[in-house]
Amino acid sequence: EGKTLEELAQFPVLCSCLCMMEMGVVYTAKQAGEGSVSESSPSTEVLLQLHSAILEAVTAIVHFLSGLQASRDRSQLLIADVHPVVVATVRVLGAWLAEESLELSTEVYGLLPFLLLLCDPSPR
């Protein structure tokens, strides 16, 4: 909290953690969608705990991106759109939305203009 993108860049482990979280979202969705239980599959309780933890983390990501949206104007986004932390958070959010489109929908709807601006290929 309260850190700038430049300060976050000093924490290279953060992008790795976000990558692992993205894989966790995909894994949880895959396990929940299979329906078949094997010895190597986690229990339903474990999957629910993992889903709950990921939901809390995605909520934090939404708040991070909302704060970034509020603090930046279009001319400053040139640096933000290629920043590894921003890219990693958007990837996790995308993975989450691919699996859970109803959770946090109101908050994500508010971010859509900002996310589209980040993805805009036109020169700034």
mmCIF file of C-alpha atoms in Angstrom:
data_model
loop_
_atom_site.group_PDB
_atom_site.id
_atom_site.type_symbol
_atom_site.label_atom_id
_atom_site.label_comp_id
_atom_site.label_asym_id
_atom_site.label_seq_id
_atom_site.Cartn_x
_atom_site.Cartn_y
_atom_site.Cartn_z
ATOM 1 C CA GLU A 1 0.000 0.000 0.000
ATOM 2 C CA GLY A 2 1.087 3.512 -0.734
ATOM 3 C CA LYS A 3 3.944 2.426 -3.019
ATOM 4 C CA THR A 4 4.583 3.896 -6.451
ATOM 5 C CA LEU A 5 5.175 1.758 -9.530
ATOM 6 C CA GLU A 6 8.840 2.643 -9.365
ATOM 7 C CA GLU A 7 9.026 1.405 -5.757
ATOM 8 C CA LEU A 8 7.168 -1.788 -6.694
ATOM 9 C CA ALA A 9 9.734 -2.438 -9.423
ATOM 10 C CA GLN A 10 12.256 -3.038 -6.645
ATOM 11 C CA PHE A 11 10.324 -6.164 -5.681
ATOM 12 C CA PRO A 12 10.987 -8.584 -8.570
ATOM 13 C CA VAL A 13 9.386 -11.422 -6.636
ATOM 14 C CA LEU A 14 6.013 -9.673 -6.932
ATOM 15 C CA CYS A 15 5.672 -10.480 -10.659
ATOM 16 C CA SER A 16 6.598 -14.105 -9.968
ATOM 17 C CA CYS A 17 3.947 -14.301 -7.258
ATOM 18 C CA LEU A 18 1.369 -12.816 -9.613
ATOM 19 C CA CYS A 19 2.329 -15.393 -12.247
ATOM 20 C CA MET A 20 1.842 -18.188 -9.702
ATOM 21 C CA MET A 21 -1.507 -16.688 -8.761
ATOM 22 C CA GLU A 22 -2.555 -16.690 -12.414
ATOM 23 C CA MET A 23 -1.674 -20.385 -12.574
ATOM 24 C CA GLY A 24 -3.629 -20.939 -9.350
ATOM 25 C CA VAL A 25 -6.727 -19.404 -10.929
ATOM 26 C CA VAL A 26 -6.425 -21.709 -13.941
ATOM 27 C CA TYR A 27 -5.708 -24.759 -11.756
ATOM 28 C CA THR A 28 -8.684 -24.089 -9.464
ATOM 29 C CA ALA A 29 -11.021 -23.670 -12.421
ATOM 30 C CA LYS A 30 -9.715 -26.833 -14.043
ATOM 31 C CA GLN A 31 -10.108 -28.878 -10.855
ATOM 32 C CA ALA A 32 -13.603 -27.518 -10.204
ATOM 33 C CA GLY A 33 -14.628 -28.198 -13.802
ATOM 34 C CA GLU A 34 -13.390 -31.774 -13.951
ATOM 35 C CA GLY A 35 -15.766 -33.104 -11.359
ATOM 36 C CA SER A 36 -13.907 -36.388 -11.135
ATOM 37 C CA VAL A 37 -12.060 -37.105 -7.927
ATOM 38 C CA SER A 38 -8.755 -38.933 -7.889
ATOM 39 C CA GLU A 39 -6.188 -39.505 -5.181
ATOM 40 C CA SER A 40 -4.083 -36.619 -6.447
ATOM 41 C CA SER A 41 -6.975 -34.121 -6.617
ATOM 42 C CA PRO A 42 -7.475 -31.723 -3.752
ATOM 43 C CA SER A 43 -10.607 -31.989 -1.662
ATOM 44 C CA THR A 44 -13.560 -29.703 -2.231
ATOM 45 C CA GLU A 45 -12.746 -27.907 1.017
ATOM 46 C CA VAL A 46 -9.205 -27.170 -0.170
ATOM 47 C CA LEU A 47 -10.503 -25.882 -3.503
ATOM 48 C CA LEU A 48 -12.970 -23.607 -1.712
ATOM 49 C CA GLN A 49 -10.190 -22.245 0.501
ATOM 50 C CA LEU A 50 -8.004 -21.632 -2.540
ATOM 51 C CA HIS A 51 -10.890 -19.925 -4.346
ATOM 52 C CA SER A 52 -11.518 -17.698 -1.328
ATOM 53 C CA ALA A 53 -7.838 -16.724 -1.080
ATOM 54 C CA ILE A 54 -7.681 -15.952 -4.795
ATOM 55 C CA LEU A 55 -10.864 -13.863 -4.545
ATOM 56 C CA GLU A 56 -9.272 -11.753 -1.809
ATOM 57 C CA ALA A 57 -6.113 -11.320 -3.882
ATOM 58 C CA VAL A 58 -8.077 -10.371 -7.006
ATOM 59 C CA THR A 59 -10.006 -7.851 -4.909
ATOM 60 C CA ALA A 60 -6.651 -6.316 -3.940
ATOM 61 C CA ILE A 61 -5.630 -6.282 -7.612
ATOM 62 C CA VAL A 62 -8.854 -4.476 -8.540
ATOM 63 C CA HIS A 63 -8.164 -1.883 -5.832
ATOM 64 C CA PHE A 64 -4.563 -1.497 -7.052
ATOM 65 C CA LEU A 65 -5.700 -0.936 -10.639
ATOM 66 C CA SER A 66 -8.455 1.430 -9.475
ATOM 67 C CA GLY A 67 -5.866 3.460 -7.592
ATOM 68 C CA LEU A 68 -3.652 3.507 -10.662
ATOM 69 C CA GLN A 69 -6.605 4.591 -12.764
ATOM 70 C CA ALA A 70 -7.362 7.454 -10.391
ATOM 71 C CA SER A 71 -3.771 8.658 -10.136
ATOM 72 C CA ARG A 72 -2.748 8.657 -13.781
ATOM 73 C CA ASP A 73 -3.820 10.576 -16.822
ATOM 74 C CA ARG A 74 -3.497 9.457 -20.427
ATOM 75 C CA SER A 75 -0.060 11.019 -20.931
ATOM 76 C CA GLN A 76 1.386 9.157 -17.941
ATOM 77 C CA LEU A 77 0.099 5.742 -19.028
ATOM 78 C CA LEU A 78 2.927 5.229 -21.501
ATOM 79 C CA ILE A 79 5.166 4.109 -18.631
ATOM 80 C CA ALA A 80 2.416 2.235 -16.766
ATOM 81 C CA ASP A 81 1.247 0.081 -19.659
ATOM 82 C CA VAL A 82 4.598 -1.676 -20.034
ATOM 83 C CA HIS A 83 5.350 -1.854 -16.334
ATOM 84 C CA PRO A 84 5.752 -5.533 -15.361
ATOM 85 C CA VAL A 85 3.590 -5.200 -12.241
ATOM 86 C CA VAL A 86 0.718 -3.641 -14.204
ATOM 87 C CA VAL A 87 0.967 -6.289 -16.916
ATOM 88 C CA ALA A 88 1.041 -9.092 -14.324
ATOM 89 C CA THR A 89 -1.978 -7.736 -12.441
ATOM 90 C CA VAL A 90 -3.977 -7.363 -15.655
ATOM 91 C CA ARG A 91 -3.084 -10.947 -16.626
ATOM 92 C CA VAL A 92 -4.320 -12.266 -13.260
ATOM 93 C CA LEU A 93 -7.491 -10.218 -13.575
ATOM 94 C CA GLY A 94 -8.018 -11.589 -17.094
ATOM 95 C CA ALA A 95 -7.548 -15.173 -15.919
ATOM 96 C CA TRP A 96 -9.997 -14.546 -13.076
ATOM 97 C CA LEU A 97 -12.597 -13.026 -15.392
ATOM 98 C CA ALA A 98 -12.288 -15.983 -17.758
ATOM 99 C CA GLU A 99 -13.385 -18.258 -14.926
ATOM 100 C CA GLU A 100 -15.454 -16.054 -12.583
ATOM 101 C CA SER A 101 -17.208 -13.339 -14.536
ATOM 102 C CA LEU A 102 -19.851 -12.585 -11.883
ATOM 103 C CA GLU A 103 -17.578 -12.053 -8.882
ATOM 104 C CA LEU A 104 -16.450 -8.426 -8.587
ATOM 105 C CA SER A 105 -18.324 -7.538 -11.783
ATOM 106 C CA THR A 106 -19.333 -4.067 -10.577
ATOM 107 C CA GLU A 107 -15.761 -3.178 -9.648
ATOM 108 C CA VAL A 108 -14.391 -4.558 -12.920
ATOM 109 C CA TYR A 109 -16.974 -2.634 -14.973
ATOM 110 C CA GLY A 110 -15.550 0.546 -13.466
ATOM 111 C CA LEU A 111 -12.061 -0.498 -14.593
ATOM 112 C CA LEU A 112 -12.986 -1.322 -18.187
ATOM 113 C CA PRO A 113 -12.279 2.136 -19.653
ATOM 114 C CA PHE A 114 -8.872 2.131 -17.949
ATOM 115 C CA LEU A 115 -8.072 -1.414 -19.115
ATOM 116 C CA LEU A 116 -9.056 -0.519 -22.671
ATOM 117 C CA LEU A 117 -6.863 2.576 -22.470
ATOM 118 C CA LEU A 118 -3.931 0.401 -21.356
ATOM 119 C CA CYS A 119 -4.495 -1.876 -24.343
ATOM 120 C CA ASP A 120 -4.891 0.961 -26.842
ATOM 121 C CA PRO A 121 -2.140 0.537 -29.458
ATOM 122 C CA SER A 122 -2.456 4.074 -30.813
ATOM 123 C CA PRO A 123 0.353 6.524 -30.020
ATOM 124 C CA ARG A 124 -0.190 8.613 -26.947
#
